[in-house]
XYZ file of C-alpha atoms in Angstrom:
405
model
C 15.749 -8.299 -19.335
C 16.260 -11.843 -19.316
C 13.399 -14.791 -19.438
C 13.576 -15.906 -15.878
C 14.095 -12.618 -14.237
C 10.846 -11.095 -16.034
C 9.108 -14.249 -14.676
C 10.178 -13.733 -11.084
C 9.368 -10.160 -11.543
C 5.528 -11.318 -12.552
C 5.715 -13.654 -9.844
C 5.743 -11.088 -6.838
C 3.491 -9.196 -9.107
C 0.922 -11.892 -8.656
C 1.488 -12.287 -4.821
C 1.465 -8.944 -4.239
C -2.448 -9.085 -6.320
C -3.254 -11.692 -3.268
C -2.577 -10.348 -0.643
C -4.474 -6.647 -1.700
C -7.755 -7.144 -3.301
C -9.811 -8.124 -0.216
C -8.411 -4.911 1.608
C -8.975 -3.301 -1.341
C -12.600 -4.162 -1.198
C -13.175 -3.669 2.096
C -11.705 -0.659 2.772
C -13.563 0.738 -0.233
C -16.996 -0.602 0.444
C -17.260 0.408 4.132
C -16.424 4.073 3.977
C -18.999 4.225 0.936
C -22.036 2.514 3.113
C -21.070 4.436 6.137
C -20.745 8.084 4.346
C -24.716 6.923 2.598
C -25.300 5.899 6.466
C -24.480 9.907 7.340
C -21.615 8.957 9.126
C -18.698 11.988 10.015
C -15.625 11.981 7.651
C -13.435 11.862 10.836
C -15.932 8.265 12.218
C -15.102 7.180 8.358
C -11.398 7.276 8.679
C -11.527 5.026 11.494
C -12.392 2.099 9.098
C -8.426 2.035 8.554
C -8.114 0.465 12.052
C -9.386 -3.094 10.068
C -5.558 -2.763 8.864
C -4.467 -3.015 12.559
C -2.998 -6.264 11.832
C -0.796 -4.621 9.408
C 0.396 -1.836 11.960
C 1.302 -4.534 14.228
C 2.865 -7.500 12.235
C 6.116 -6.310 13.124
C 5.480 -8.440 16.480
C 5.783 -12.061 14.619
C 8.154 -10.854 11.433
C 11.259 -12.133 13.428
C 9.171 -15.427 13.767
C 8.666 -15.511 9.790
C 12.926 -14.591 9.072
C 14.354 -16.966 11.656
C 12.354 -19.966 10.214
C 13.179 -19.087 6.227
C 16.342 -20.120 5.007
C 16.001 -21.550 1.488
C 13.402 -20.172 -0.976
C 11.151 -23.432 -0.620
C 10.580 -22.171 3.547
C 9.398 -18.619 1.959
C 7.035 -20.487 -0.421
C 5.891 -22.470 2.248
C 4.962 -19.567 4.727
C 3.307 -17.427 1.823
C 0.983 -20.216 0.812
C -0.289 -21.571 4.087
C -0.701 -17.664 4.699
C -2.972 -17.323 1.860
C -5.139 -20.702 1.763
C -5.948 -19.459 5.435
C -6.493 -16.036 4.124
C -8.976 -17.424 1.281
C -11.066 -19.461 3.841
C -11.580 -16.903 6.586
C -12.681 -14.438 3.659
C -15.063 -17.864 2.367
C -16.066 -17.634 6.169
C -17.312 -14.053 6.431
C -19.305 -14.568 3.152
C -21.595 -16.561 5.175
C -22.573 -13.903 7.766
C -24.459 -10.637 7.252
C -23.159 -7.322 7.765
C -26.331 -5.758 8.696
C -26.827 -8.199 11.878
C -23.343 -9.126 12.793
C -21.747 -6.490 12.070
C -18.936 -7.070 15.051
C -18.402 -11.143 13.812
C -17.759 -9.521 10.534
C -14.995 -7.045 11.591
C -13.740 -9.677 13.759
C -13.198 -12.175 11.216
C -11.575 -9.494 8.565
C -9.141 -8.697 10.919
C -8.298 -12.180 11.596
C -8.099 -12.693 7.308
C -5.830 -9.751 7.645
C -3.451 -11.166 9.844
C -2.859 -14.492 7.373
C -2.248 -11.690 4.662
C -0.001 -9.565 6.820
C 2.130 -12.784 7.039
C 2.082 -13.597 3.866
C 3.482 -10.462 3.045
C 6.447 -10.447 5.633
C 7.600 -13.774 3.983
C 7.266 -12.129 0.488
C 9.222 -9.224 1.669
C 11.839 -11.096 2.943
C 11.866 -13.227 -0.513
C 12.116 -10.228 -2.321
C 15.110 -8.723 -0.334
C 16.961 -11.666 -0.747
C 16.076 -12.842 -4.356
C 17.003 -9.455 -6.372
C 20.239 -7.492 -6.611
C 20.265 -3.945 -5.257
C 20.067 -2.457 -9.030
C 16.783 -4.266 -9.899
C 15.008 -2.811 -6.630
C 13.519 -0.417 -8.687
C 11.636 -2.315 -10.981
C 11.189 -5.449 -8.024
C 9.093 -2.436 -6.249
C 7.755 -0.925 -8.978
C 5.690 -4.473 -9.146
C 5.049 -4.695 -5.781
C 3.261 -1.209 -5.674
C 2.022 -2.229 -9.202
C 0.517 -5.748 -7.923
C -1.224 -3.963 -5.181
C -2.444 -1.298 -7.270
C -3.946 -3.907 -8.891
C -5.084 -5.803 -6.684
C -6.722 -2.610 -5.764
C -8.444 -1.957 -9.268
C -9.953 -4.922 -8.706
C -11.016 -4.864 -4.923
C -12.154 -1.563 -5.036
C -12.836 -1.103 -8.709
C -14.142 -4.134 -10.524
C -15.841 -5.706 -7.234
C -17.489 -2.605 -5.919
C -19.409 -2.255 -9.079
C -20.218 -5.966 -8.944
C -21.046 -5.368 -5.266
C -23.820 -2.727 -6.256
C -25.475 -5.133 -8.293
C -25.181 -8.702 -6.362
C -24.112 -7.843 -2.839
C -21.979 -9.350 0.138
C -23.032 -12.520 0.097
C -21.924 -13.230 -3.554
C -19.211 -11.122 -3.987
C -16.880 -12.516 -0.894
C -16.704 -16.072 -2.928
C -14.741 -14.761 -6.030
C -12.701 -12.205 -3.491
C -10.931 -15.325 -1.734
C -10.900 -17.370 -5.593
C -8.647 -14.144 -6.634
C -6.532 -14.975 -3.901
C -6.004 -18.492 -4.856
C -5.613 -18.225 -8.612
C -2.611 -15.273 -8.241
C -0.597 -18.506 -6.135
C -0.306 -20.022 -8.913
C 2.498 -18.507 -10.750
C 4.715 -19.170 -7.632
C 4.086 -22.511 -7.370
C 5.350 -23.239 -10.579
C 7.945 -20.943 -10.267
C 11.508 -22.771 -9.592
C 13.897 -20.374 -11.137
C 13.757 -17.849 -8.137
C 17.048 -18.093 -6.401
C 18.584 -16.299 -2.857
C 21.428 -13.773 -3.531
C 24.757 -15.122 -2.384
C 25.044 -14.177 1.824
C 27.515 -11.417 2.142
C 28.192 -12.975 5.414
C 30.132 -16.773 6.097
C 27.062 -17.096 9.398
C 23.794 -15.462 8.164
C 22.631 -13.773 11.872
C 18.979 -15.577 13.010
C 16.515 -12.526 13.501
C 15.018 -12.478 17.219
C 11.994 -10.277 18.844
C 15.225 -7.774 19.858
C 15.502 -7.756 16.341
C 12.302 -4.775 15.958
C 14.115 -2.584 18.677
C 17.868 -2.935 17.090
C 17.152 -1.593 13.782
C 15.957 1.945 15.637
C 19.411 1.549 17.206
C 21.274 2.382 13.990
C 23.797 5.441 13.474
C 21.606 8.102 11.588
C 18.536 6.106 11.058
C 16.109 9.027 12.156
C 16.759 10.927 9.438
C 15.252 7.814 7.476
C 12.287 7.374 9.703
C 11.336 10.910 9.289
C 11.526 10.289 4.970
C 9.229 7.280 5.964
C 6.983 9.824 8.169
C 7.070 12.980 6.093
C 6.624 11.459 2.382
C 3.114 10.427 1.911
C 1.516 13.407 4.080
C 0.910 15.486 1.278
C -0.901 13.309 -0.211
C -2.462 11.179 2.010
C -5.353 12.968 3.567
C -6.152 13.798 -0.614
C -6.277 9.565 -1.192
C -8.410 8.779 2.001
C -10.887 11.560 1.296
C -11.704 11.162 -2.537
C -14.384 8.933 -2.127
C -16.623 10.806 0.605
C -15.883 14.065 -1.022
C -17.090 12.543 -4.246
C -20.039 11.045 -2.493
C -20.750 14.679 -1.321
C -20.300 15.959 -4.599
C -23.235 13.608 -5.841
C -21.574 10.815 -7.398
C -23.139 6.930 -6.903
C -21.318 3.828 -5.709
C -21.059 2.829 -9.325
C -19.291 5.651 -10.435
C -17.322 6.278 -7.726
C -16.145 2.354 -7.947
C -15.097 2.939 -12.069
C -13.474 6.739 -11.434
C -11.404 6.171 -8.284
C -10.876 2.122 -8.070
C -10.685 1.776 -12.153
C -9.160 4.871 -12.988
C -7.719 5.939 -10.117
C -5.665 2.585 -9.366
C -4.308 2.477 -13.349
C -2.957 6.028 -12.932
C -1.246 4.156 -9.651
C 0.146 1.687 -11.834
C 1.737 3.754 -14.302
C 3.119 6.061 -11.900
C 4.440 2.757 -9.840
C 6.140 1.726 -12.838
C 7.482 5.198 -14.144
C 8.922 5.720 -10.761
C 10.755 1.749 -10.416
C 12.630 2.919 -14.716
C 13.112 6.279 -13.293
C 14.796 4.647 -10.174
C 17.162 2.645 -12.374
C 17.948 5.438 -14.961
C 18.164 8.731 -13.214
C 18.313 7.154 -9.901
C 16.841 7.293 -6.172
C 17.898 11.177 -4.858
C 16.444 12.922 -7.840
C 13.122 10.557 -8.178
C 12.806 11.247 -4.560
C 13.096 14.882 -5.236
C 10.956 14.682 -8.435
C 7.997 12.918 -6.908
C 8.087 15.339 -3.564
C 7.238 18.100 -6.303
C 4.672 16.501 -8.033
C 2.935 16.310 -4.876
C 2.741 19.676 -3.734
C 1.313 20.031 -7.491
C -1.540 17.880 -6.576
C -2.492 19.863 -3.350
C -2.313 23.330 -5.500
C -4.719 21.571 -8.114
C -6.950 21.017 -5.614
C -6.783 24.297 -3.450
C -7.320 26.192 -6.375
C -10.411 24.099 -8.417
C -12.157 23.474 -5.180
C -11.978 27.213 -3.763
C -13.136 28.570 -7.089
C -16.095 26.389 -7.319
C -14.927 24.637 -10.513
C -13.748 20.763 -8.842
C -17.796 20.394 -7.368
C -19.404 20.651 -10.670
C -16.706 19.334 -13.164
C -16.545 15.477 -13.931
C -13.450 16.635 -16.028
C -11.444 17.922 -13.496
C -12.744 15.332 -11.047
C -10.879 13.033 -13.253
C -7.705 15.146 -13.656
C -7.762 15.456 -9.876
C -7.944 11.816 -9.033
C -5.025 10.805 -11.918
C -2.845 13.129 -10.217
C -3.491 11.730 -5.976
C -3.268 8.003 -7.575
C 0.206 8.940 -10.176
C 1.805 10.589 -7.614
C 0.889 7.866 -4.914
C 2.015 5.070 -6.775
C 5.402 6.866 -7.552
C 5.712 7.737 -4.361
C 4.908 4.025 -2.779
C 7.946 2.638 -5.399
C 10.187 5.003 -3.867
C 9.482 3.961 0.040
C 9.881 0.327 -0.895
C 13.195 0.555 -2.745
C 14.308 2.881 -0.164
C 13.371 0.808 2.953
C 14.586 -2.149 1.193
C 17.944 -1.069 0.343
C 18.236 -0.559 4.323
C 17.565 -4.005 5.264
C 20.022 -6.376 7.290
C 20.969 -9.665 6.314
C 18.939 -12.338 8.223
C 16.697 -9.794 9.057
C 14.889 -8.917 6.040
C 11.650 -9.533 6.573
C 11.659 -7.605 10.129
C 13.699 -4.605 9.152
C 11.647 -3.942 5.813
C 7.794 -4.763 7.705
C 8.981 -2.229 10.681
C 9.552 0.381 8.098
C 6.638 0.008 6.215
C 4.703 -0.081 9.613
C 5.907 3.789 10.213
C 4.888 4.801 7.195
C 0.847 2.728 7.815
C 1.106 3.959 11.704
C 1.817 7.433 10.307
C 0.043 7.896 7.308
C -3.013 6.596 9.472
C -2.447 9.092 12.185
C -2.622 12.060 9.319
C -5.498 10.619 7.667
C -7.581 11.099 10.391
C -6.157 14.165 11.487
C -6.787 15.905 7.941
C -9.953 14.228 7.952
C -10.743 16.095 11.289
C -9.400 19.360 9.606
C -12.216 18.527 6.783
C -14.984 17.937 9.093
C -14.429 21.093 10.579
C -13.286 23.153 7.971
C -14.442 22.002 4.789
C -12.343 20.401 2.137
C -10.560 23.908 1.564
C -8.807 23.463 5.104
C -7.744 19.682 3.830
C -6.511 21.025 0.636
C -4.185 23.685 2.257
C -3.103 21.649 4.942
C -2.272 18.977 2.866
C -0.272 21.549 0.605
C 1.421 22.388 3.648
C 2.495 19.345 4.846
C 3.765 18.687 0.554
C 6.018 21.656 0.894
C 7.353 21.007 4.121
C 8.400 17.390 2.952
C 9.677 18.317 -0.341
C 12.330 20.376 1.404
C 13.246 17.897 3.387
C 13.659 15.577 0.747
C 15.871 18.121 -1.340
C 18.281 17.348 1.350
C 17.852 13.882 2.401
C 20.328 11.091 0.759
C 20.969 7.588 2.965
C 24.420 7.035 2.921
C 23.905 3.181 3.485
C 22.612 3.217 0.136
C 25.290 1.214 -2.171
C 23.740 2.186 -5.268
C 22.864 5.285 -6.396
């Protein structure tokens, strides 16, 4: 791998950092205080509706693609997107979440919206600024950058929160998303992939609806439904079920966000060599598996009594929901990716990644439902399920837009 290319590739790593560790934090520090508040598990899950403006970004991504043509346009978008990301976050540090608890959700949604666009115009870089045989590894470090940015959101910061609280912790949350700008603003060797087309199209609103409209594409919208339900309703329920299981904040922050997120990592970057070596299909295939090997773990340690009192397995448990997560999240991106149109990258590759938010959302609260009223045993097996179910699918599923193998 050549100088410039590994740069580029830490580049999106870094923007990919900025745009995750204040959802990282939030979403880790509000289902903690609400579960220690007695809150339901289902009541928790509806925290993930502070991501809303990530469900609905499609709406402006045809704004973002018809107003970036050259990389400097992209660079533009993505940092106005973040220094208005890092002051709304600078904002809600000076409210309290005890008294204005509505202001508070109200301005994180409207800090999520500047990172929502920052990550259509980073998308849309992406697309454009790799070949179709480095998608592997490009993804890889876009489920690697967010993993870390998770690590540190809801790692790192929620053990600092425990000890200084909201008020000081917000102020180096927006400073991480400032610093991890840097390498792309003294990056000039990313360049755009030559346009396999003499007039590159200009993406309008019609744009969303259009790429529905494609010969065959429901067989790749059900991949993007089907492929994180076996594991989803295990990722969104580790920290209650740990909290019920007697662990603290502190612990809970190093064993899921420290632990849990590096496992994430290494299975994100596993899953971007095994994409280039061995190649989508069989990944796809491979990573299907390992899931319905994490429900099975899970049905079978929790039923016999063993996952409540073990740290050890607790720790085997959680490697194996965050590895075969962050495998799995390489595999959507490169996959949706490769589907994109030209001129349209940005939309096409945010609409895709909405189904698999809007869906994995639904089933998170639907298996968190099943736990409320029947115990984590009834998550485990429906979750195992719903990993069998997809796994056969995948056996069989192969886009034949796909140019590489």
């Amino acid at each position: 791998m050549g100088i410039k290319k590994a740069y580029n590739l830490g580049t999106f790593f870094t923007l990919y950092i900025a745009q995750s560790v204040p959802m990282a934090f939030f979403a880790a520090v509000l289902p903690i205080l609400m579960r220690q508040g007695e809150y339901t598990l289902t009541a928790i899950s509806l925290i993930k509706l502070i991501k809303l403006p990530w469900i609905v970004k499609f709406l402006w991504s045809p704004l973002v693609d018809r107003h970036t043509k050259e990389v400097v346009d992209y660079k533009r978008w993505i940092v106005i997107s973040e220094l208005l990301y890092a002051l709304i976050i600078l904002g809600v540090a000076l409210l309290k979440l005890e008294t204005q608890p509505v202001l508070v959700i109200g301005f994180i949604l409207l800090a999520f919206v500047m990172s929502a666009t920052q990550d259509i115009a980073t998308d849309a870089l992406a697309a454009r600024a790799f070949a179709p045989s480095d998608r592997g590894l490009l993804n890889s470090m876009q489920s690697m950058g967010s993993f870390a940015g998770s690590m540190v959101g809801s790692g790192v910061l929620l053990v600092l929160f425990h000890k200084f609280g909201w008020n000081h912790i917000l102020p180096i949350v927006a400073l991480f998303v400032l610093v991890a700008l840097i390498p792309l603003l003294q990056n000039r060797h990313i360049l755009l992939q030559p346009s396999r087309m003499s007039n590159r199209p200009k993406a309008t609103p019609r744009d969303m609806f259009t790429f529905f409209a494609q010969k065959g594409i429901y067989k790749h919208l059900l991949f993007l439904v089907l492929f994180y339900t076996g594991i989803i309703g295990l990722l969104s329920n580790l920290r209650p079920m740990m909290v019920d299981f007697g662990y603290d904040m502190k612990s809970i922050g190093f064993m899921v966000g420290i632990f849990g997120t590096s496992m994430g990592m290494i299975g994100s970057f596993a899953s971007g060599l095994g994409v280039k070596h061995i190649g989508r299909k069989w990944m796809r295939r491979l990573v299907a598996l390992m899931i319905v090997c994490t429900s099975v773990f899970f049905l079978l340690t929790y039923t016999r009594g063993l996952l409540p009192h073990s740290t050890y397995l607790i720790y085997i448990g959680i490697g194996m929901v965050w590895l075969s997560y962050g495998m799995a999240a390489t595999l959507v991106y490169t996959t949706s990716m490769d589907l994109v149109r030209e001129g349209r990258e940005g939309t096409d590759f945010t609409v895709q990644i909405v189904v698999t938010h809007l869906s994995s959302m639904a089933f998170s609260i639907g298996l968190s439902r099943i736990a409320d009223v029947s115990t984590y045993a009834g998550l485990f097996t429906t979750s195992l399920i719903l990993g069998l179910l997809t796994a056969i699918y995948i056996w069989f599923y192969n886009p034949k837009t796909i140019m590489v193998r």
